[in-house]
Coordinates of C-alpha atoms in Angstrom, one line a residue:
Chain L
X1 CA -7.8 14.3 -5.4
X2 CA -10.4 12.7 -7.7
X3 CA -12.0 9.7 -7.9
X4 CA -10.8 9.3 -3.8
X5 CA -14.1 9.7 -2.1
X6 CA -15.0 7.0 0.5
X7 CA -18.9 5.6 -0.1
X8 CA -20.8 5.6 2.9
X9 CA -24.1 5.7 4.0
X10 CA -23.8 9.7 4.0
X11 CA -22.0 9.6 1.1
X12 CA -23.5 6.9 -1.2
X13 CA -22.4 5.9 -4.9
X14 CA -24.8 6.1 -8.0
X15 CA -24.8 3.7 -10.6
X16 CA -27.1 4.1 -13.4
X17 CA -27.4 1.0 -16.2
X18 CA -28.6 2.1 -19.8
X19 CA -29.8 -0.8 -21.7
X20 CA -30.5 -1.2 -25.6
X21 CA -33.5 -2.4 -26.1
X22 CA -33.8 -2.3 -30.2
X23 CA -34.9 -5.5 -32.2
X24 CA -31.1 -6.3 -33.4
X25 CA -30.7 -7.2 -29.9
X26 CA -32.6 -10.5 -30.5
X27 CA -29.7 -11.6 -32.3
X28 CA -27.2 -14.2 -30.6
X29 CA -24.2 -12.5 -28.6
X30 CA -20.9 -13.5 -29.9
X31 CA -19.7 -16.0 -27.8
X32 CA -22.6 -16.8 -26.2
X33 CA -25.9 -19.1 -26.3
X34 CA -28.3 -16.5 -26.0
X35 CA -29.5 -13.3 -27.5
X36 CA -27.8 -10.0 -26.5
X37 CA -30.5 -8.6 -25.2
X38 CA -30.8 -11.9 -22.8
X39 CA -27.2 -11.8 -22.0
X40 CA -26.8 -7.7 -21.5
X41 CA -30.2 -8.5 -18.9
X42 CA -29.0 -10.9 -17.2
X43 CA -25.6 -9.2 -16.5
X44 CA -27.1 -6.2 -15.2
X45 CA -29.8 -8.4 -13.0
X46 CA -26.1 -10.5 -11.6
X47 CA -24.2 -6.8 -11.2
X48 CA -27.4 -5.3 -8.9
X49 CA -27.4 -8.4 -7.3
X50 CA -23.7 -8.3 -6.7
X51 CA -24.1 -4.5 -5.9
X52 CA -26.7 -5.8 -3.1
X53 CA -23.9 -8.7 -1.7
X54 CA -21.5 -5.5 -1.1
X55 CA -23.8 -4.2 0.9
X56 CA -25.4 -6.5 3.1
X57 CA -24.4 -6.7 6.3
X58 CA -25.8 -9.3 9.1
X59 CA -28.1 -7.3 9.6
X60 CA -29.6 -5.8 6.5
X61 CA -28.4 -4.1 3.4
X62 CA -27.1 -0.8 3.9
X63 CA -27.5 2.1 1.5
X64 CA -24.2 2.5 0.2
X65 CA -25.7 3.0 -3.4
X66 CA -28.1 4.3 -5.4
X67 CA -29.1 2.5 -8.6
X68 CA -31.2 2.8 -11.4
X69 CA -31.7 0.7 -14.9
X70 CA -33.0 2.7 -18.1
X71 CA -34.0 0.6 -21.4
X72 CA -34.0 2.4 -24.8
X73 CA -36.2 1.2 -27.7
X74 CA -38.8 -1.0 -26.0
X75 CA -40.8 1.1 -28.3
X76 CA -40.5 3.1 -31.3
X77 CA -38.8 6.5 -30.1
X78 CA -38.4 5.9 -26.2
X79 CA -36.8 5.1 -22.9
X80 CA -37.7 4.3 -19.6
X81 CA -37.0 3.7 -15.9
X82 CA -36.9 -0.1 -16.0
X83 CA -37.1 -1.0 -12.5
X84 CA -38.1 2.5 -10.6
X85 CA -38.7 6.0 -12.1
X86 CA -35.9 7.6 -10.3
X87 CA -32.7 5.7 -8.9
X88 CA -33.8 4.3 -5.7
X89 CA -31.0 3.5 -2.6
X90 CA -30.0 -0.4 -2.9
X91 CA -31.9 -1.4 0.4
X92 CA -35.3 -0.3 -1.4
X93 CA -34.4 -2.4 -4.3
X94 CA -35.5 -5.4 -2.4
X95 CA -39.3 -4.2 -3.1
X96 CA -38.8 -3.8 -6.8
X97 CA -37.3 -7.7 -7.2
X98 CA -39.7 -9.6 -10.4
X99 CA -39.9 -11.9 -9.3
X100 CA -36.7 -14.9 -7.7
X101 CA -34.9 -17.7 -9.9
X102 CA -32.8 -20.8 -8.7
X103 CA -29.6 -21.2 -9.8
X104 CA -27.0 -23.8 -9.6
X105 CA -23.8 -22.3 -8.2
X106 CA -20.3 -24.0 -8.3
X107 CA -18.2 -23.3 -4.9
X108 CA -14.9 -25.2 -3.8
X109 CA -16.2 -27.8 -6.7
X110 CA -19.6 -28.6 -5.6
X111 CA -22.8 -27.4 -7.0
X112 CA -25.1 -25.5 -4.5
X113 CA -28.9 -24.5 -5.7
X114 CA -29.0 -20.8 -5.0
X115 CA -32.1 -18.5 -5.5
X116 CA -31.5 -15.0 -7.2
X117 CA -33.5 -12.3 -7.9
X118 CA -34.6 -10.7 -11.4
X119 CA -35.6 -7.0 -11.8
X120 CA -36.3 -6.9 -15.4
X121 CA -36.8 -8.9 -18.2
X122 CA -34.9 -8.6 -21.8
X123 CA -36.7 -6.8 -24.3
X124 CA -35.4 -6.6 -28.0
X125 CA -38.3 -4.6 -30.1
X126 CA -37.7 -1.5 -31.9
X127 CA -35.3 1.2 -32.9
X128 CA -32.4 2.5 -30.7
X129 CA -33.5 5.9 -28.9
X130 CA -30.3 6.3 -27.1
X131 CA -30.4 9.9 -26.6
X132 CA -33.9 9.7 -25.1
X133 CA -32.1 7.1 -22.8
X134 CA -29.4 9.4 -21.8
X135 CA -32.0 12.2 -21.4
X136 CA -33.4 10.7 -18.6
X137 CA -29.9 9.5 -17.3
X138 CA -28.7 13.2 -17.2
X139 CA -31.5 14.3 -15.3
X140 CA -31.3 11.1 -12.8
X141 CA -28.0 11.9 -12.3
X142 CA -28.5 15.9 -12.1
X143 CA -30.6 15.6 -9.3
X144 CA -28.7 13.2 -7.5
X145 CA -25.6 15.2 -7.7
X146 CA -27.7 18.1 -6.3
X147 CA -28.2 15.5 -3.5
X148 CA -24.6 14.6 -2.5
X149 CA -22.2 17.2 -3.8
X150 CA -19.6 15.7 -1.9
X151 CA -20.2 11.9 -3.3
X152 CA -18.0 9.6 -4.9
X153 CA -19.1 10.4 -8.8
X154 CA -21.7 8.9 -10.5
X155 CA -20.8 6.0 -12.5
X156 CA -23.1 5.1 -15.9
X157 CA -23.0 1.9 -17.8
X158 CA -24.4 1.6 -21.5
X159 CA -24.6 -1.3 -23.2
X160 CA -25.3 -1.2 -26.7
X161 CA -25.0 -3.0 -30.3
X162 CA -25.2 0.1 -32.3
X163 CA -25.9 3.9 -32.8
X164 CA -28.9 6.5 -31.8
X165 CA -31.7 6.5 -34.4
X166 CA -32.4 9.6 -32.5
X167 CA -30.2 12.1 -33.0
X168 CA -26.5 12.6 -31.6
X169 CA -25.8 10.8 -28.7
X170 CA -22.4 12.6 -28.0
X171 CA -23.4 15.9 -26.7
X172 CA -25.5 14.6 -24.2
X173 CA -23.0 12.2 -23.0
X174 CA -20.2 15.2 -23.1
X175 CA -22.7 17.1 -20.9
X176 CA -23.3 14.3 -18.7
X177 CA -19.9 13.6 -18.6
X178 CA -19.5 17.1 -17.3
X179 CA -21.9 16.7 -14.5
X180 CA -19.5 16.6 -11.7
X181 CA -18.7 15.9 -7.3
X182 CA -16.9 17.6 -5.7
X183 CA -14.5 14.2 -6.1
X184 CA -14.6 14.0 -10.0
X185 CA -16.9 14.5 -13.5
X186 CA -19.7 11.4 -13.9
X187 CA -17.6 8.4 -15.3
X188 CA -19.2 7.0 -18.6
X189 CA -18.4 3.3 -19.6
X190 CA -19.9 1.8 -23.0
X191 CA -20.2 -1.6 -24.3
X192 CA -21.0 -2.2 -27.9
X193 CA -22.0 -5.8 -27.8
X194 CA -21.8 -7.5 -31.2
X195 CA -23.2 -10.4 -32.4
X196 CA -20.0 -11.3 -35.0
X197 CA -17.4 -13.2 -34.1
X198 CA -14.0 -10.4 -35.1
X199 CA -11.8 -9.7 -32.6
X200 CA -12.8 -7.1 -29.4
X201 CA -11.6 -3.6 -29.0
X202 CA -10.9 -2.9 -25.8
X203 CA -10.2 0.1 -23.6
X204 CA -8.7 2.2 -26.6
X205 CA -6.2 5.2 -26.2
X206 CA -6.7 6.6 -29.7
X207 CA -9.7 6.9 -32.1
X208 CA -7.4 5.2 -34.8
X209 CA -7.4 1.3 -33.1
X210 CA -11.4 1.4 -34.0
X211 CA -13.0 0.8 -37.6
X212 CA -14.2 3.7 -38.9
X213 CA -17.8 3.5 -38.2
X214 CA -19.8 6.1 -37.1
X215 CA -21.3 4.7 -34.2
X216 CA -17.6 3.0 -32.9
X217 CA -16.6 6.5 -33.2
X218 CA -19.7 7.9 -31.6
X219 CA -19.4 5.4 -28.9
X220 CA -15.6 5.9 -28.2
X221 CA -16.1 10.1 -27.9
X222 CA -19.1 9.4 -25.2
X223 CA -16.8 7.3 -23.1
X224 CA -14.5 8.7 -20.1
X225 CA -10.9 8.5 -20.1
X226 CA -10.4 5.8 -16.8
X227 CA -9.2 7.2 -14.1
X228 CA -5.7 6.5 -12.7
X229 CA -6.8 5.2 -9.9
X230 CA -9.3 2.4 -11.7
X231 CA -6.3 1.6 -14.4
X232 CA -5.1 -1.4 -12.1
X233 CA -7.9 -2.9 -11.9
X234 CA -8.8 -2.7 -16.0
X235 CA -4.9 -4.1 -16.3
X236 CA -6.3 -7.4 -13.7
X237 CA -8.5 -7.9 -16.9
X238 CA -6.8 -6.5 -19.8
X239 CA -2.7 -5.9 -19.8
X240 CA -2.1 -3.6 -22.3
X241 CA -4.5 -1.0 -20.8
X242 CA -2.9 2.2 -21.0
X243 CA -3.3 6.0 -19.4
X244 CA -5.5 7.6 -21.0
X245 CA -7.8 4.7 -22.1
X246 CA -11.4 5.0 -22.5
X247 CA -13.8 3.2 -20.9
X248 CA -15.2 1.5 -23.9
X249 CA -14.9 -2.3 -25.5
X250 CA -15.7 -2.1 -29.0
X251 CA -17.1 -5.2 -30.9
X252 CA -17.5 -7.2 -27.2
X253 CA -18.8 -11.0 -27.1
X254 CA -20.0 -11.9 -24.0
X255 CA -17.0 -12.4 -21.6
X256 CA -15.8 -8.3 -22.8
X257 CA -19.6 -7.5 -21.7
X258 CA -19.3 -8.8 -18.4
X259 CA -15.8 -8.0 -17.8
X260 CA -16.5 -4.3 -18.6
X261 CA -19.2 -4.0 -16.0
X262 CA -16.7 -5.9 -13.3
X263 CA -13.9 -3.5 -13.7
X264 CA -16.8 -0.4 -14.3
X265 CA -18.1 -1.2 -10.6
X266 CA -14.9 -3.4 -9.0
X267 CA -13.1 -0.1 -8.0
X268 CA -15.9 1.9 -7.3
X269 CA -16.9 -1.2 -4.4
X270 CA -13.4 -0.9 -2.9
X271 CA -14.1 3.1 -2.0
X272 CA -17.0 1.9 0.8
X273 CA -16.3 1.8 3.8
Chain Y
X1 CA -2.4 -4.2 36.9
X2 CA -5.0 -2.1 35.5
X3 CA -6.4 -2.8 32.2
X4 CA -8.4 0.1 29.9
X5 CA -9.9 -0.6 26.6
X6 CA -12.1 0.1 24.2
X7 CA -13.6 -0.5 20.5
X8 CA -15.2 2.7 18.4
X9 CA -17.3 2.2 15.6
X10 CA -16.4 3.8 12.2
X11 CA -17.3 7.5 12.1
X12 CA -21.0 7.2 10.8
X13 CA -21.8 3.7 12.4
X14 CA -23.5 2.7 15.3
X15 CA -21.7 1.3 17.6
X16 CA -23.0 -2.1 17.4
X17 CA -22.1 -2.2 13.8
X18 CA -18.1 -2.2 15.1
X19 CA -16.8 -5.4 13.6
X20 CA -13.5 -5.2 15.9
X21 CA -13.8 -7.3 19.2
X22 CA -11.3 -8.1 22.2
X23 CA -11.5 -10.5 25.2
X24 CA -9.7 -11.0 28.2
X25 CA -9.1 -12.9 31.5
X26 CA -6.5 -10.4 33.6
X27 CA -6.3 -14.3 35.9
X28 CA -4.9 -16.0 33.2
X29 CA -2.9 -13.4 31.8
X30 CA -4.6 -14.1 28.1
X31 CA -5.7 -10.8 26.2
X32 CA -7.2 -11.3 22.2
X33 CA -8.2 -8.6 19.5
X34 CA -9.8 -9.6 16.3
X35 CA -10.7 -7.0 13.1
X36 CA -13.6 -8.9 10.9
X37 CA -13.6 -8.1 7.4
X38 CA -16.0 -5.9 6.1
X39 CA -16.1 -7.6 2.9
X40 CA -17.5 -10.7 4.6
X41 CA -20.5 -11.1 7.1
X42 CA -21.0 -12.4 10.0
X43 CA -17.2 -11.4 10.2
X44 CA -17.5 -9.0 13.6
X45 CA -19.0 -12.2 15.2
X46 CA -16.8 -14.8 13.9
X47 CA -13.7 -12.3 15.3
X48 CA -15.7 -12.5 18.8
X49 CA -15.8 -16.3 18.7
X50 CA -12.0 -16.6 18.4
X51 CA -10.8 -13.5 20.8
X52 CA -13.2 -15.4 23.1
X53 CA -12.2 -18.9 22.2
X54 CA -8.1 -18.2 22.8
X55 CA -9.0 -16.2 26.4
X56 CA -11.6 -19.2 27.7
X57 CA -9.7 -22.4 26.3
X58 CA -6.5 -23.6 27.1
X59 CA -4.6 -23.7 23.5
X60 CA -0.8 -23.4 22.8
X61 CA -0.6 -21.4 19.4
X62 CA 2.9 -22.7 18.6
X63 CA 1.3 -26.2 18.0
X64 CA -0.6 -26.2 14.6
X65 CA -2.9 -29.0 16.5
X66 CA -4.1 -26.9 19.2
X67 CA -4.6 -23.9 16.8
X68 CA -6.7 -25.9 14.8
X69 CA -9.1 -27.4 17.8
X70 CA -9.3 -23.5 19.3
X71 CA -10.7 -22.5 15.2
X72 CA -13.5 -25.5 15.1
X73 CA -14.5 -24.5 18.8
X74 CA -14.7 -21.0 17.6
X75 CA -16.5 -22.4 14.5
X76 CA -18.7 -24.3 16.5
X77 CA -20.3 -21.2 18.3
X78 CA -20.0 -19.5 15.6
X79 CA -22.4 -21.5 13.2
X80 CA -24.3 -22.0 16.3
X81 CA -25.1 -18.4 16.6
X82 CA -26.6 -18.0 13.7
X83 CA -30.0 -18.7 12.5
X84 CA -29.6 -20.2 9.0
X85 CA -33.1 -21.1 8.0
X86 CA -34.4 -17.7 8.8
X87 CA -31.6 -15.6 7.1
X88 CA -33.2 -13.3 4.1
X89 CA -32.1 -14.5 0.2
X90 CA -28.9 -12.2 0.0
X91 CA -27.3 -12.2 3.6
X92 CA -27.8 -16.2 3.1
X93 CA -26.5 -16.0 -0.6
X94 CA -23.2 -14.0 1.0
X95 CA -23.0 -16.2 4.7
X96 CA -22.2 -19.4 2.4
X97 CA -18.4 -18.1 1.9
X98 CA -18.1 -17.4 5.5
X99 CA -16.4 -15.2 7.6
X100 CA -13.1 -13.5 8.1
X101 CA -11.1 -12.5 10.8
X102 CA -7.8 -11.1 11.9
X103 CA -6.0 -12.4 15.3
X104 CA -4.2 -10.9 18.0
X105 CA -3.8 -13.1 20.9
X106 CA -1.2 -12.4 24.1
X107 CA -0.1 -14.7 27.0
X108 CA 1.3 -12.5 29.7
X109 CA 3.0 -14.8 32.3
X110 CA 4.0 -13.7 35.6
X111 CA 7.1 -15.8 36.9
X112 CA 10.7 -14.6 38.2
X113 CA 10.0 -12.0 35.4
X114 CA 7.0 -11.2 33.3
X115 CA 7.2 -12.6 29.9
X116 CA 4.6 -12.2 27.1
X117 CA 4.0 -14.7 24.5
X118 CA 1.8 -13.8 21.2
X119 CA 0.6 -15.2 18.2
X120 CA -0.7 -13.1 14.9
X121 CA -2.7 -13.5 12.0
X122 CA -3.1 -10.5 9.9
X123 CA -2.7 -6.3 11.1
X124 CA -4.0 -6.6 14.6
X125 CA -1.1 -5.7 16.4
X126 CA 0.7 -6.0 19.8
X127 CA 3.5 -3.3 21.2
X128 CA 5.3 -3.0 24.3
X129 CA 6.6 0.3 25.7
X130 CA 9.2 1.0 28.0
X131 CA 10.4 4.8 28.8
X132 CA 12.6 5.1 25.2
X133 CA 11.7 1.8 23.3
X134 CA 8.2 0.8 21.3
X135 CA 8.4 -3.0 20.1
X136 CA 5.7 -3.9 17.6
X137 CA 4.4 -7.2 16.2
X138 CA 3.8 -8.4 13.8
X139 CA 3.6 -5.1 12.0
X140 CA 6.8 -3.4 11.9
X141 CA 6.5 -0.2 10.0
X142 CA 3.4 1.8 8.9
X143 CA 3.6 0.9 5.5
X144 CA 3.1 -2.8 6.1
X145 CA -0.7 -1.9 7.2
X146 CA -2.1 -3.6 3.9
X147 CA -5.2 -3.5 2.1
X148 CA -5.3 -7.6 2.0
X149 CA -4.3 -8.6 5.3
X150 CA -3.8 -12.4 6.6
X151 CA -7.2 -13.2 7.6
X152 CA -8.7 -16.4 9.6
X153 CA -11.5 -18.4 7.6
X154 CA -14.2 -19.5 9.6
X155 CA -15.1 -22.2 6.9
X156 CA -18.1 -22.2 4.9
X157 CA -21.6 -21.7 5.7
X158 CA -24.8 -23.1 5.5
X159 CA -25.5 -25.6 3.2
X160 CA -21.8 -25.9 2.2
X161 CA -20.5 -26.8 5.9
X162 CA -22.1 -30.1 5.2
X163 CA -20.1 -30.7 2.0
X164 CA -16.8 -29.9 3.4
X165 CA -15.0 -30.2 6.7
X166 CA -13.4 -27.2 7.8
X167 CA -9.4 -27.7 8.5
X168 CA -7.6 -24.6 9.6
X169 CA -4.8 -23.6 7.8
X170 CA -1.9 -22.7 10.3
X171 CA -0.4 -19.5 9.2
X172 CA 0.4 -18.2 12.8
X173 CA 3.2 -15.9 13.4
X174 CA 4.9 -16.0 16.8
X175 CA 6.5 -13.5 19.1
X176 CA 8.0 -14.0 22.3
X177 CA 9.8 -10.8 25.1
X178 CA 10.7 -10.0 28.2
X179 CA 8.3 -7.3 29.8
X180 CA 10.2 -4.7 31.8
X181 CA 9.3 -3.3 35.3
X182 CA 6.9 -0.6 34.6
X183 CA 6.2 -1.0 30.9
X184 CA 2.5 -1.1 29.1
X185 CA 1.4 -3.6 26.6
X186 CA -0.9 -2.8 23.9
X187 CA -2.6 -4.6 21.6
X188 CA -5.1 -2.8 19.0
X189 CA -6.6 -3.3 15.4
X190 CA -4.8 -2.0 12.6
X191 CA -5.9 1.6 11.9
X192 CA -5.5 2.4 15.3
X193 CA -2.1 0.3 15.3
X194 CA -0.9 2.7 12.2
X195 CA -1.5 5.6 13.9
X196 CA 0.5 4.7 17.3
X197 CA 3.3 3.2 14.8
X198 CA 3.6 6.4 12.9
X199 CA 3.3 9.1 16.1
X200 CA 5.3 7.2 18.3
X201 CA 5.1 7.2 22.6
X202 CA 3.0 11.4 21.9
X203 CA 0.6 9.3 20.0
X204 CA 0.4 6.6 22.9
X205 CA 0.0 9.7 25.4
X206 CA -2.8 11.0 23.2
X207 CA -4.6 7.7 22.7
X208 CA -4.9 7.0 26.8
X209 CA -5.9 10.2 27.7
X210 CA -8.7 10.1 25.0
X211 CA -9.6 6.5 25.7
X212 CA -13.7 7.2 26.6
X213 CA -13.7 10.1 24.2
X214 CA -15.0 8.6 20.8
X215 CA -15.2 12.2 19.9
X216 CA -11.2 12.4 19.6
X217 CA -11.2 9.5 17.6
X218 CA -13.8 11.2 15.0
X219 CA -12.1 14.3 14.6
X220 CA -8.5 12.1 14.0
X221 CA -10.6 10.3 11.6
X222 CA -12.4 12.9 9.9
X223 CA -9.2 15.1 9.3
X224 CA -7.5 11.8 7.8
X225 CA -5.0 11.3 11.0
X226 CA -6.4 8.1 10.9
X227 CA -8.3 6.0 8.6
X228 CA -12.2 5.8 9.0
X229 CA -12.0 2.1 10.9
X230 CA -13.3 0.5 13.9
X231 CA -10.6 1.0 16.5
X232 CA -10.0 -1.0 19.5
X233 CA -7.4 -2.0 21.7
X234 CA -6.7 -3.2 25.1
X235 CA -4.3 -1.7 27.4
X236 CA -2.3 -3.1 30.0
X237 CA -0.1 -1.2 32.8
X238 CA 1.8 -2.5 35.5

């Protein structure tokens, strides 16, 4: 049965986040007050953080996880490890924090100062390398499988607002997307964060409900069809999520970004035991 | 009476890590079992605080009042025990929503007859065996083991406790029966409970002869027989 495999500290989970760091991310993210590149960081810094809260336990964080951010584009042509050079088990993450950031909280309808921690900071400065990006993903995420064979499957996030000015992005993905557990092929979600205001795309069946752009259709082919067993918790979010849906919001403004990367690590959260 | 019990880890955990605990006082007949929820913290101690709370105090469930002063004692050791101002960033960031707990607690009364009297939040359950019968409460079939069980709130943590007053909300369910000559009462947390439910008195037979053999428990749990839980329970023969 796929996609069934309980995470445990034998058995961990791998997320990997891929990040667009090209200069049109400096632009304003529909829906929101900052830029995309602002927004798409700090919803990856929240998600580790809320990968962390999963895992901590009275006494300590236990290594349920592995994680790992890569950023495309901080210059011309390349990609990097963002917060470690290999995906490092969440309890080390602790040792990689930036630096910590208060934050006003509202619980039960009072406001509680909370600190959190940053990893990375936004970058929006060149072109969009996101094959070099996915490189380095494929080989994070080689190895790891070599690791734990038995694993729940790896789960990568990309978050994007346009194509690879590197070459074509949709092989790799297929390969990676073949990379497989002994539970299921590496899952694939993609975000195309925009900066217009036209309506969202999300979780398409069929290539026909996107425009027909290249990189929409680029995007939709490098995403994974969503597994039965994660559909209900895309249908919490989004009713008219059907079988056979990819895991891919087209055009997203900010609330789409950070839905995406709930439902993308929700029902991976409720396999640990 | 003799009373047996005990509370395994999940497969892969230390034991210490279990976040199921029971109490009892075999004098006054009172006998508690409490699952914390993994998805909180502090949750394996919270459950402690109550099973230990119903067995030392002297509270009658059936009266919302009384269930409400035996959740702020608990509360009160509870927030007691831990060390707020020393907690790291994230277990303090997660302790603020507090913790979460079933509740299992018996009141076995010897009179004339022997009667038992017992009270339920969430899966923790409580069954009574005679030579043909098994009663169960409040679970009555295996498929009502949920994946969102009823679940005690210890209220919130620091700084929030000092923003709102905690106030119990009663959501007890009761059970009362007459115990039979020679019968044995068992309460245990829900994976555990499931697997009794589903193989019947063999699976009760299997469970006592096994019950200081973790190693039983890890096979049934590593083949699937049972779901990789903490299991506890507490068994009581006449």
């Amino acid at each position: 049965m796929a996609y069934e495999a309980e995470i445990s500290r034998r058995r961990p989970g791998l997320f990997i986040f891929l990040v667009d760091q090209s200069r049109s991310m400096s632009h304003k993210i529909s829906g929101g007050q900052h830029s995309k590149a602002q927004e798409a960081a700090d919803a990856i810094n929240r998600q580790l953080n809320e990968i962390i809260s999963r895992c901590t336990k009275s006494d300590g964080v236990r290594p349920y996880f592995e994680v790992g951010v890569i950023g495309y584009g901080y210059r011309s042509g390349d990609a990097t490890g963002l917060i470690s050079e290999q995906p490092i088990p969440i309890n080390e993450l602790e040792s990689h924090i930036l630096r910590m950031e208060k934050k006003t909280q509202t619980i039960d309808g009072e406001e509680i100062e909370i600190e959190f921690p940053v990893w990375f900071d936004p970058v929006a400065s060149f072109d969009t390398p996101m094959v070099k990006g996915l490189t380095i993903a494929k080989q994070w995420i080689e190895d790891w499988v070599q690791r734990n064979p038995e694993s729940f499957p790896p789960v990568l996030i990309n978050i994007s607002d346009g194509g690879a000015t590197d070459g074509d992005p949709v092989s790799i993905a297929e390969n990676i997307m073949n990379i497989e557990t002994s539970d299921g092929k590496t899952l694939i979600w993609n975000c195309h964060i925009s900066e217009r205001s036209e309506r969202s795309i999300s979780f398409p069946t069929d290539l026909s409900q996107i425009p027909e752009e290249k990189h929409s259709k680029e995007m939709f082919d490098m995403s994974s069809i969503i597994p039965e067993s994660m559909l209900a918790i895309a249908k919490e979010e989004y009713a008219d999520v059907e079988t056979g849906a990819r895991a891919y919001v087209y055009n997203a403004n900010l609330e789409d970004l950070i839905r995406l990367l709930d439902i993308g690590t929700r029902v991976v959260y409720n396999k640990v035991k | 009476m003799a009373i047996k019990s005990f509370n395994f880890s999940k497969a892969g955990n230390r034991q210490e890590e279990s976040e199921d605990s029971f109490a009892y006082d075999e004098k006054s007949g009172k006998y508690a079992i409490c699952d914390g929820a993994s998805d909180s913290i502090f949750s394996g101690l919270w459950g402690s605080c109550i099973a230990r709370q119903f067995v030392s105090g002297n509270y009658n469930l059936s009266n919302p009042e009384d269930y409400s002063s035996m959740l702020i004692d608990a509360r009160r050791v509870w927030y007691s025990s831990i060390n707020w101002a020393r907690l790291p960033w994230n277990v303090k960031n997660k302790s603020i929503r507090g913790s979460y707990s079933t509740f299992l607690g018996i009141n076995l009364i010897v009179d004339d007859a022997k009667y038992c009297d017992a009270w339920a939040v969430g899966d923790s359950c409580l069954f009574i065996l005679d030579d043909t019968n098994i009663a169960s409460f409040p679970v009555s079939t295996p498929d009502d083991f949920g994946v969102h069980p009823d679940l005690i709130w210890s209220g919130y943590g620091h700084p929030m406790n000092e923003r709102k007053e905690y106030i119990p909300d009663y959501k007890v369910k009761k059970f009362s029966a007459e115990i039979k000559e020679g019968s044995q009462v068992v309460i245990a947390t829900d994976a555990l409970s499931k697997f009794l439910m589903e193989g019947g008195l063999p699976a009760f037979d299997k469970m006592l002869e096994n019950i200081d053999n973790r190693e039983f428990f890890d096979h049934l749990r590593s083949d699937g027989t049972i779901k990789n839980d903490d299991l506890a329970a507490i068994i009581i023969s006449s």
